[in-house]
Short mmCIF file of C-alpha atoms and ligand atoms in Angstrom, two decimals:
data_model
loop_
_atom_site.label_atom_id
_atom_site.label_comp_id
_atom_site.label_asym_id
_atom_site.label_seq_id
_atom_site.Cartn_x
_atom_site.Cartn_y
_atom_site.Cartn_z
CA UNK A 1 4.24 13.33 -6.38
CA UNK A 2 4.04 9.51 -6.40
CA UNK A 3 3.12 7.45 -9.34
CA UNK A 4 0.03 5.77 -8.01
CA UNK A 5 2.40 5.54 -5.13
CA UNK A 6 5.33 4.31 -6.23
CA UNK A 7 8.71 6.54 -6.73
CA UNK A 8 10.51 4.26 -9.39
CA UNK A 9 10.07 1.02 -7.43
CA UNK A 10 9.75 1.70 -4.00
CA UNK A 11 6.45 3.03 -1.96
CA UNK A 12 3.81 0.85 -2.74
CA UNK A 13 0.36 0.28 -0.19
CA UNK A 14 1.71 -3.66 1.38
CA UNK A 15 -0.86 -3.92 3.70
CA UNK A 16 -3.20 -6.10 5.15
CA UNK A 17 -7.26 -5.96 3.42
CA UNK A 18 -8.86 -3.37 6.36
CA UNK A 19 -6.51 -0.97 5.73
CA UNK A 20 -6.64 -0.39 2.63
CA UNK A 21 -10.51 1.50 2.86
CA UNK A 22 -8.72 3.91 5.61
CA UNK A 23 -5.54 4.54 3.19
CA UNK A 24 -8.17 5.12 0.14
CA UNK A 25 -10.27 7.76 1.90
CA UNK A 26 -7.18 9.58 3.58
CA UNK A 27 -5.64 10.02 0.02
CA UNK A 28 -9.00 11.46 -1.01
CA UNK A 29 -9.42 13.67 1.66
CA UNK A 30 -6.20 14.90 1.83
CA UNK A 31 -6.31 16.05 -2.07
CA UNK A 32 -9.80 17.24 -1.26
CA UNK A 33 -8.34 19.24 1.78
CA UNK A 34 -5.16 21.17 -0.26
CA UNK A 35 -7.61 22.33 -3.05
CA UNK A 36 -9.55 24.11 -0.20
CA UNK A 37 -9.11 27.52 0.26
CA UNK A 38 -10.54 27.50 4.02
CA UNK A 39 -8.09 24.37 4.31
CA UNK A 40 -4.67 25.88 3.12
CA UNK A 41 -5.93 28.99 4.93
CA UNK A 42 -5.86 27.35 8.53
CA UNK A 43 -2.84 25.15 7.86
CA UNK A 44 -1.21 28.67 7.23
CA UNK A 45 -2.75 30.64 10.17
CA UNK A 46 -1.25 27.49 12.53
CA UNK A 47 1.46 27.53 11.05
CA UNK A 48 2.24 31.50 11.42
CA UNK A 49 0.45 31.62 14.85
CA UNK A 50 1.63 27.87 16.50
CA UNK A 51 4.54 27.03 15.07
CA UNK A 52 6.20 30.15 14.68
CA UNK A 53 6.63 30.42 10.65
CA UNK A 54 8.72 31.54 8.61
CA UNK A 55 11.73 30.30 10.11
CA UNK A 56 14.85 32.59 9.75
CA UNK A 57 17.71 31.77 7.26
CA UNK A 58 20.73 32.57 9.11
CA UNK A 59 23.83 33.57 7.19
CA UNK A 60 26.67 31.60 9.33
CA UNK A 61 29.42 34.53 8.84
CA UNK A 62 31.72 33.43 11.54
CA UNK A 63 31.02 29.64 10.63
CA UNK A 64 31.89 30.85 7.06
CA UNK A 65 35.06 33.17 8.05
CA UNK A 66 36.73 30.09 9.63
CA UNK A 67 36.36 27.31 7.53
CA UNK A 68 37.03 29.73 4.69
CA UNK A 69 35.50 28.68 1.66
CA UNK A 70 31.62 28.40 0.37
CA UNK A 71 29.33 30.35 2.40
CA UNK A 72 26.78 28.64 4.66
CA UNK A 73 23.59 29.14 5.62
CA UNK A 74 21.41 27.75 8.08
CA UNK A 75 17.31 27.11 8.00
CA UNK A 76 16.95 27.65 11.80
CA UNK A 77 14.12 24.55 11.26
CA UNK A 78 14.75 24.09 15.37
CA UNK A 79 13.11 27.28 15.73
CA UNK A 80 9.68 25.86 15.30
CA UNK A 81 7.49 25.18 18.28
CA UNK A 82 8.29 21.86 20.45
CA UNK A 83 11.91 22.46 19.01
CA UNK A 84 12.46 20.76 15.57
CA UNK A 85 10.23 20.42 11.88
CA UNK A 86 8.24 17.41 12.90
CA UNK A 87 5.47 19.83 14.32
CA UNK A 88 4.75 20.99 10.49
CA UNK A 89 3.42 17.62 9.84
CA UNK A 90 1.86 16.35 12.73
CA UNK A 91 -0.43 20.15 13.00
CA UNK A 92 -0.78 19.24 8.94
CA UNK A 93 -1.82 15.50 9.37
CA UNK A 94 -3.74 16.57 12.69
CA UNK A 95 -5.93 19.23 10.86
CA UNK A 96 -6.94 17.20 8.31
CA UNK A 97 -8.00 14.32 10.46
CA UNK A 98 -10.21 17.26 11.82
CA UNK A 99 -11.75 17.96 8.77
CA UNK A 100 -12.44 14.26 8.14
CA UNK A 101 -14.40 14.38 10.92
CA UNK A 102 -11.92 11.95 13.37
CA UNK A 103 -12.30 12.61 17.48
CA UNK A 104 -9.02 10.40 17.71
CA UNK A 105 -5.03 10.52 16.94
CA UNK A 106 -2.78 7.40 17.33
CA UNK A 107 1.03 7.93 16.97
CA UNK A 108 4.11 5.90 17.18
CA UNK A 109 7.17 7.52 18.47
CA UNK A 110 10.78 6.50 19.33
CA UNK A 111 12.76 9.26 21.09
CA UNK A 112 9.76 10.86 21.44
CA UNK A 113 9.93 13.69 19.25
CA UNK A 114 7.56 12.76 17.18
CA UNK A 115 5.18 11.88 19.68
CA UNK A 116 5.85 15.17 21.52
CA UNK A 117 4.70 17.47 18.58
CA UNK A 118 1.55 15.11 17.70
CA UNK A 119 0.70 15.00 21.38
CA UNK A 120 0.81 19.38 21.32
CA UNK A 121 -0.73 19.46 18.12
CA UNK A 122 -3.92 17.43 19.33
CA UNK A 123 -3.73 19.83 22.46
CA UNK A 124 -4.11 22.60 20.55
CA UNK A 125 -6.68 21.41 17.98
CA UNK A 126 -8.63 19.85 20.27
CA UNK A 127 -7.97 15.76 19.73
CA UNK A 128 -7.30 13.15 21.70
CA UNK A 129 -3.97 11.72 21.61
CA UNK A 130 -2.81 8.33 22.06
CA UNK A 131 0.90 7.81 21.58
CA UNK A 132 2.84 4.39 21.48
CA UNK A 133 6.16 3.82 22.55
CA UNK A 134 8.57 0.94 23.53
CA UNK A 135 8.57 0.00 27.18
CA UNK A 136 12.50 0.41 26.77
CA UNK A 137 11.87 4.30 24.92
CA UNK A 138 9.89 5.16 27.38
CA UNK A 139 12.42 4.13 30.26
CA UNK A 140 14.54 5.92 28.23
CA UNK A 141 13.40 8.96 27.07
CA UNK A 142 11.26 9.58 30.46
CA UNK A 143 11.69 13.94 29.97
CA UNK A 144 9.46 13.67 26.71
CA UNK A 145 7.00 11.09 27.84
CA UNK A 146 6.73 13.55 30.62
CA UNK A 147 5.87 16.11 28.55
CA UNK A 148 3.64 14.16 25.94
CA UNK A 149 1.78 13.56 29.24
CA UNK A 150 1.59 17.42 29.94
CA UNK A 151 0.09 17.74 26.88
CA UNK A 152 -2.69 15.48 27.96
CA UNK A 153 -1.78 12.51 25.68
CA UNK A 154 -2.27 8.57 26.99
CA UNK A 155 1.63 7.63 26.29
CA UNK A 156 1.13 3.31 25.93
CA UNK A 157 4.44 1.23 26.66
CA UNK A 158 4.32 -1.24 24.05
CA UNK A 159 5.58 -4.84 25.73
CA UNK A 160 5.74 -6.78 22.64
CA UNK A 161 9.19 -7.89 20.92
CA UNK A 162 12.07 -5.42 21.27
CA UNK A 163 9.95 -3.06 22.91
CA UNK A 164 11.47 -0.05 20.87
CA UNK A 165 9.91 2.00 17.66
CA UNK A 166 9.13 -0.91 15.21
CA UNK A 167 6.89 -2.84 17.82
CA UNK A 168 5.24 0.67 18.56
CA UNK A 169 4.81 1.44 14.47
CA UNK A 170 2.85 -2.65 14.78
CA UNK A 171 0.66 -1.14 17.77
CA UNK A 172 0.33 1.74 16.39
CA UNK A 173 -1.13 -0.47 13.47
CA UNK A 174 -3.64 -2.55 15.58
CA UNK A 175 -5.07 0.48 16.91
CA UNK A 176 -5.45 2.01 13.48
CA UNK A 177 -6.93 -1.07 11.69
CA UNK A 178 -9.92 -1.61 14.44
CA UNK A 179 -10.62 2.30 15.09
CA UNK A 180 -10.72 3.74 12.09
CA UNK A 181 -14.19 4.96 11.63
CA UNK A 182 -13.28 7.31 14.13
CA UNK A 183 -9.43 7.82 14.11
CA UNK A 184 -6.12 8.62 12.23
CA UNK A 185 -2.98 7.08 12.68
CA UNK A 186 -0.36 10.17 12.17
CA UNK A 187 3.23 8.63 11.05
CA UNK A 188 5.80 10.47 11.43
CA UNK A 189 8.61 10.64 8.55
CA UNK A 190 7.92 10.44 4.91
CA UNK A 191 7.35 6.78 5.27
CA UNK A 192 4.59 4.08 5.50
CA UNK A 193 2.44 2.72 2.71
CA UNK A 194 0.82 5.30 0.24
CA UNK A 195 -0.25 8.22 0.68
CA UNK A 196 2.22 8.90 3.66
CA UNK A 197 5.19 9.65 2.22
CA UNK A 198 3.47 12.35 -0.14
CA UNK A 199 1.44 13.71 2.67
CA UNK A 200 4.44 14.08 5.23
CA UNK A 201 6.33 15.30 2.20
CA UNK A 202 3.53 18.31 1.10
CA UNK A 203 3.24 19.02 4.62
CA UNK A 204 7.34 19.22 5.12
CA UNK A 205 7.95 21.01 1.61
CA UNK A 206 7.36 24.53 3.70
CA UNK A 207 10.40 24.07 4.87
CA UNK A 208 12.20 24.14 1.30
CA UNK A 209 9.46 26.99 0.05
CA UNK A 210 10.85 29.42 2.41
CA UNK A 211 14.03 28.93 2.17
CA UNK A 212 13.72 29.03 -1.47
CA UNK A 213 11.91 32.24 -0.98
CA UNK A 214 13.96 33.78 1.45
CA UNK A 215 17.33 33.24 -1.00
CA UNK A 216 15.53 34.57 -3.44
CA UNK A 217 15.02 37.79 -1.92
CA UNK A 218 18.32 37.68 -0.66
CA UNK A 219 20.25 37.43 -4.10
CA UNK A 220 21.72 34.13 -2.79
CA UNK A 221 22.45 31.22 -5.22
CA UNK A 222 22.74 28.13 -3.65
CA UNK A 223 24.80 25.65 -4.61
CA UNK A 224 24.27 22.75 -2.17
CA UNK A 225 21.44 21.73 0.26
CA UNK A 226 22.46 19.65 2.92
CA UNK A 227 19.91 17.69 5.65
CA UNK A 228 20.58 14.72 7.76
CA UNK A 229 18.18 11.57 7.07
CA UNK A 230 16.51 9.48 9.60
CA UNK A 231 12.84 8.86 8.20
CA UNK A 232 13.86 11.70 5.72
CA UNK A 233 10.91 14.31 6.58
CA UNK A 234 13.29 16.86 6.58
CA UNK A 235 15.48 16.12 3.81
CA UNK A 236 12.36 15.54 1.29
CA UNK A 237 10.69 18.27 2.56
CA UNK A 238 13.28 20.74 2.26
CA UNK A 239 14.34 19.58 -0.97
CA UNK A 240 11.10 19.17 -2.02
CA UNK A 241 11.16 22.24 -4.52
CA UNK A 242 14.21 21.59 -6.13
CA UNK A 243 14.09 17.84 -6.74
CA UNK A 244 12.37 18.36 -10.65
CA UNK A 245 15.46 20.74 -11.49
CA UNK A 246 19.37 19.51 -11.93
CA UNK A 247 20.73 21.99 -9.64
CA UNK A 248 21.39 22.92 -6.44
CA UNK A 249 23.59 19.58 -5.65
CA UNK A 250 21.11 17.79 -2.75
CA UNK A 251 23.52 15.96 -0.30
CA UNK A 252 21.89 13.73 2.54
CA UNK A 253 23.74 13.19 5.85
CA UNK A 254 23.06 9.30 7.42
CA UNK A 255 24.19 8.34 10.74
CA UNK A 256 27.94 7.00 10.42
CA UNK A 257 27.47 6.00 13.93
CA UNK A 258 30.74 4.37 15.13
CA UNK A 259 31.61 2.76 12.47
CA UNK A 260 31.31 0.62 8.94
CA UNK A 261 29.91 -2.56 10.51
CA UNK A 262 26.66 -3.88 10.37
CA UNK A 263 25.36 -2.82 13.83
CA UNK A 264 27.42 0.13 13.94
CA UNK A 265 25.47 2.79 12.20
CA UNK A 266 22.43 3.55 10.14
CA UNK A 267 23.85 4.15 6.71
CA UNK A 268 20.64 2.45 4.32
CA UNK A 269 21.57 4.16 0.97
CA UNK A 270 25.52 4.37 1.27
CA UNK A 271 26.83 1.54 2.73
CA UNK A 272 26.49 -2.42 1.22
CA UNK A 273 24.66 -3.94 4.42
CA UNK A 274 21.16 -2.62 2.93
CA UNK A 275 18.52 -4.34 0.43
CA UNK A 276 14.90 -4.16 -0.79
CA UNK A 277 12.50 -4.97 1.20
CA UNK A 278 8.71 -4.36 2.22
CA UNK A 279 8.45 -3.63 6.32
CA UNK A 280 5.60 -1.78 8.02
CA UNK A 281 3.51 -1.23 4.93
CA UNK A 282 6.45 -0.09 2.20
CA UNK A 283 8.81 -0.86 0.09
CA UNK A 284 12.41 0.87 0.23
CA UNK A 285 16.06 0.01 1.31
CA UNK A 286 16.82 -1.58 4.63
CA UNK A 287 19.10 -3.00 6.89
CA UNK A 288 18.65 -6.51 7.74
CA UNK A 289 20.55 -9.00 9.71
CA UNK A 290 21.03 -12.40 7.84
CA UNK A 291 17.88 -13.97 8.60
CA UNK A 292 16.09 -11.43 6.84
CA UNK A 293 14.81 -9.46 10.16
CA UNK A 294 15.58 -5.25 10.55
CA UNK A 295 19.20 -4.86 11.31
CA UNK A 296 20.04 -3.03 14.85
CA UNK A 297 21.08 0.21 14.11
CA UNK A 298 23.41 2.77 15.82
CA UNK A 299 23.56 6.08 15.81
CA UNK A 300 24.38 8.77 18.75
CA UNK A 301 21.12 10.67 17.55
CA UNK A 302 18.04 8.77 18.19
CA UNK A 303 16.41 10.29 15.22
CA UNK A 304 18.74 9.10 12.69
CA UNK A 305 18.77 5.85 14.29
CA UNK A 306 16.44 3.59 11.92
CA UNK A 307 16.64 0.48 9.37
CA UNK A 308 14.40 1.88 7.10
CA UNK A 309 14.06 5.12 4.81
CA UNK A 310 11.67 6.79 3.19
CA UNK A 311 10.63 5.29 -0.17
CA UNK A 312 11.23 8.85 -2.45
CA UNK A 313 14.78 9.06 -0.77
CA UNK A 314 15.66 5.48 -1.66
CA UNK A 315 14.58 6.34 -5.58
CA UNK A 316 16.41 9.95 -5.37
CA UNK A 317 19.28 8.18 -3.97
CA UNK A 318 19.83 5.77 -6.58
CA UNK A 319 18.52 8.23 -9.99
CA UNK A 320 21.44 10.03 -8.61
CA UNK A 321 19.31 13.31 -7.96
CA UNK A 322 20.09 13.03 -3.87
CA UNK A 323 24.15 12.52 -3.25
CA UNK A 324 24.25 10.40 0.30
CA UNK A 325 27.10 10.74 2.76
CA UNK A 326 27.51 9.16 6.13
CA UNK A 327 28.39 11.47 9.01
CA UNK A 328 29.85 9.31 12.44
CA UNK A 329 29.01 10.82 15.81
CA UNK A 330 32.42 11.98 16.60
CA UNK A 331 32.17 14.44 13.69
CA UNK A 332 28.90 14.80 14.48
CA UNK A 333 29.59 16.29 18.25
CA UNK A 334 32.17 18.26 16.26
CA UNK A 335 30.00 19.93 14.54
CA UNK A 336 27.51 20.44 17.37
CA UNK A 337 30.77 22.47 18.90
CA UNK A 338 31.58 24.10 16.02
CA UNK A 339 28.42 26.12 15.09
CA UNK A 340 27.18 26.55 18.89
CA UNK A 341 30.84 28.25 19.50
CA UNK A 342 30.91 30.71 15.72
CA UNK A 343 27.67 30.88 15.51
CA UNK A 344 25.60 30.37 19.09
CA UNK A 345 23.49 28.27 17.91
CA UNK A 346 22.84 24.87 19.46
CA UNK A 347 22.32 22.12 16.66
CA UNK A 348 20.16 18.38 17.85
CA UNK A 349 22.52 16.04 17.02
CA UNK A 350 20.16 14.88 14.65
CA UNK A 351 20.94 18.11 12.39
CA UNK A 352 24.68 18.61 13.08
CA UNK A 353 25.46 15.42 10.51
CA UNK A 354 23.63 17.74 7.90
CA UNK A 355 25.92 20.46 9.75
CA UNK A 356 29.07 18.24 9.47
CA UNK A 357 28.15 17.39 5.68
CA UNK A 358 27.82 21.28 4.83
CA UNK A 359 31.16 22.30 6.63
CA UNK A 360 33.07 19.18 4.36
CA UNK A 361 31.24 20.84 1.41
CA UNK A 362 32.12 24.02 2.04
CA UNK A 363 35.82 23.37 2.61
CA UNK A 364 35.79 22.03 -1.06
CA UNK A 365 33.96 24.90 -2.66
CA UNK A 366 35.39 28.49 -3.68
CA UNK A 367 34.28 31.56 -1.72
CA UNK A 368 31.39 32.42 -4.18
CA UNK A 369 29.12 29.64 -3.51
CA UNK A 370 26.54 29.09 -1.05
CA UNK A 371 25.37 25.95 0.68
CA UNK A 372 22.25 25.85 3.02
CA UNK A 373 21.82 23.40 5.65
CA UNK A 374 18.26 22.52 7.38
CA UNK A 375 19.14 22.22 11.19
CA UNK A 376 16.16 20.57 12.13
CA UNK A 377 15.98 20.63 15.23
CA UNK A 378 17.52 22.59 18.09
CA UNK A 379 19.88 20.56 20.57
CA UNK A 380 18.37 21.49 24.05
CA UNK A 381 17.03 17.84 24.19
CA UNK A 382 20.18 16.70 23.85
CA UNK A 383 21.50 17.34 27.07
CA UNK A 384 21.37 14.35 28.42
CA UNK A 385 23.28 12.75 25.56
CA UNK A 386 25.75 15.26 25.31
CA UNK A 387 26.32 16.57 28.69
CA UNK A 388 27.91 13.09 29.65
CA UNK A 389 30.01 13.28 27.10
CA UNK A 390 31.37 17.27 27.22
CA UNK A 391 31.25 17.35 31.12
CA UNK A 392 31.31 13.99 32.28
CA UNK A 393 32.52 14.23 35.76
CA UNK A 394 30.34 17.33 36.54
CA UNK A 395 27.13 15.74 35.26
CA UNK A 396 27.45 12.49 37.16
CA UNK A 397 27.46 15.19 40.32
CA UNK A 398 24.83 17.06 39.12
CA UNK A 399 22.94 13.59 38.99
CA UNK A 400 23.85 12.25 42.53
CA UNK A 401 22.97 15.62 43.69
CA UNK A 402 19.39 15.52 41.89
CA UNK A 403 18.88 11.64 43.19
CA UNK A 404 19.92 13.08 46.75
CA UNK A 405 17.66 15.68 46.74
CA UNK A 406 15.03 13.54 45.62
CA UNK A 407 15.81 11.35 48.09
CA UNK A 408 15.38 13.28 50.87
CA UNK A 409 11.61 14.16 49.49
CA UNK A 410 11.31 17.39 50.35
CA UNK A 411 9.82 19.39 47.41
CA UNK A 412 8.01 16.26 46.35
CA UNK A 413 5.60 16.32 49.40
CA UNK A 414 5.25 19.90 49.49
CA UNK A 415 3.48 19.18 46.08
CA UNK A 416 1.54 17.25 47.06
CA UNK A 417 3.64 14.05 44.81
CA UNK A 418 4.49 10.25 45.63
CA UNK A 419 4.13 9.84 49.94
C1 LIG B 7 13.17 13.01 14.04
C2 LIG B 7 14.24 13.96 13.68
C3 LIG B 7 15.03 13.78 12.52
C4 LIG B 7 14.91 12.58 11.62
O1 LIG B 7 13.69 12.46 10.98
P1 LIG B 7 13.51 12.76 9.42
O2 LIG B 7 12.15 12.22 9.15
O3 LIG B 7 14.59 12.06 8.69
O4 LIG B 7 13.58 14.23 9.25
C5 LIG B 7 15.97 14.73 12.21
N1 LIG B 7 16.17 15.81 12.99
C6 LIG B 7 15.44 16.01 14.12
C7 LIG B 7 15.72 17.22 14.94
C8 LIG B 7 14.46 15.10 14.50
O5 LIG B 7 13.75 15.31 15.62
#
């Protein structure tokens, strides 16, 4: 938990006077909500019932065979419905914004991942969704807007400065600040001003329960946990029960992107391009440019690509309790190979720099040890980022062949789509 917010000096509440009634009752109501019995008992049927809980702990033997040294283990996280962990806090944040009595979800989402499991979550609960996304994200990222839109969510193209996830987070904001009586604004990494980052956190820390749990019963010891960090949902959440101890080691993957330059990856806790600062209602390490503004980031996975990180990583990181390490894509699509070829299983890219971080590990570690890595998400979504890269010639067929057939309109009218 937070100290009135704060983890060492970062978290905080920096936001403007009308928020801060909202933030006040949803820290109420959410300690209200997980000493409920009838509360904890609904997040658990979703969770069994929706999402698809527990999620197996895989022992990688062929992974392990060939690298030949620690053991690993994967948290098949990408398991969960809508394909990756963010779905255990947006059903979380959803179902307490029930209880509170709200008719109304706002989100913010970049990829779209985020907004995808708010926008199913509301579906299923019974809430209306509005999600907001950068006119450029949503040209972008068109399968999940499609999808959000399946789920019957209102998917807004924000206009306004770079038109990508930090003008979305600002609309996002607006909406928030002048619907409140009736609405929640559901963020999406263990970010934001206080109480977000415990909430997301509580809500993520299943994750790390289970697999605690599930070594437990297994006899396993582990030695290392490793998770990729974007927002660092994942990472806190799965670490979340070991953080008060000294051991397992907790290593956190950031995107190496292409390289050590400002502008070339996302690397806020490793690298020397990041300071403090207070953006979008926190305080924590980010990258800015040299006027002060968020850095452009870089990263092959869109979820790892972000300036900022969430304010309990940033203390971890420099107590010394978290170990960061920056993964680049290359390895990154390496490791994507790697355990979809041993193991047949299909890591998001997002999750194969925690996968990368755990095969360095284990190389270094004798044969006795074990070390767990969260994949996050599965990499199905992926295909368009990865397909152009492992097949290239073949995919830019299979596209001229899709634009032809679409061209010719056939299916489209039988449908009864565009004329
Ligand atoms: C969004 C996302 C991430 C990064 O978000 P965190 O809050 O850092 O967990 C990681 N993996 C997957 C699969 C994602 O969709």
């Amino acid at each position: 938990m937070s100290d009135h917010g704060y983890f060492d000096r970062f978290g905080g509440k920096y936001v403007a006077e009308v928020l801060r009634r909202p933030l006040d009752e949803l820290e109420a109501a959410f300690a209200e909500a997980m000493a409920d019995a009838k509360f904890l008992a609904e997040l658990a049927a979703v969770r069994d019932d929706f999402i698809g809980r527990p999620t197996p702990l895989l022992f990688a033997e062929n992974a392990t065979r060939e690298i030949g040294g620690a053991k690993i283990y994967v948290k098949m996280e990408g398991l969960a419905h809508t394909g990756a962990h963010k779905i255990n806090n947006a059903i979380g944040q959803v179902l307490l914004a029930k209880r509170m009595g709200k008719t109304r979800i706002v989100a913010e989402t970049g990829a779209g991942q985020h907004g995808l499991a708010t926008a199913s979550a509301c579906a299923r609960l019974g809430l209306e969704c509005v999600v907001y996304m950068g006119e450029v994200d949503v040209r972008r990222q068109q399968p999940n807007v499609a999808a959000m839109e399946l789920y019957g969510a209102t998917v807004v193209p924000v206009t306004a400065g770079s038109r990508t996830l930090k003008d979305a987070i600002n609309e996002a904001y607006r909406d928030w600040s002048a619907s409140f009586p009736t609405t929640h604004y559901v963020i999406g990494s263990a970010l934001g001003p206080a109480p977000y980052p415990d909430i997301v956190r509580e809500f993520q820390s299943v994750i790390g329960r289970e697999t605690r749990d599930q070594a437990a019963s297994r006899g396993i010891e582990i030695e290392a946990l490793c998770a990729c960090v974007g927002g660092g949902s994942n990472a806190i959440g799965f670490f979340s029960p070991f953080i008060d101890r000294s051991h397992p080691r907790l290593i956190a993957a950031e995107a190496g992107g292409i390289g050590p330059g400002v502008g070339e990856n996302s690397v806020r806790m490793g690298g020397a391009a990041s300071s403090d600062g207070i953006v979008h209602g926190y305080k924590s390490r980010f990258l800015v440019d040299a006027d002060g503004q968020l850095a452009e980031t870089r990263s092959i996975s869109a979820g790892l690509d972000y300036p900022g990180i969430g304010p309990q990583l940033a203390a971890l990181g420099e107590n010394g309790r978290i170990e960061f390490c920056a993964v680049g894509d290359a390895e990154a699509l390496d490791a994507v190979r790697f355990f979809a070829r041993t193991e047949g299983v299909l890591f998001a890219l997002e999750s194969a720099h925690g996968g990368a971080a755990a095969m360095r590990l284990a190389r270094e570690l004798p044969r006795d040890t074990s070390v767990i890595v969260n994949m996050s998400g599965r990499g199905d979504k992926d295909i368009f980022i990865t397909s152009p890269i492992f097949r290239p010639s073949e995919w830019r067929e299979f596209l001229r062949d899709e634009l032809a057939r679409l061209e010719s309109g056939v299916e489209i009218h039988a449908f009864g789509g565009e004329k």
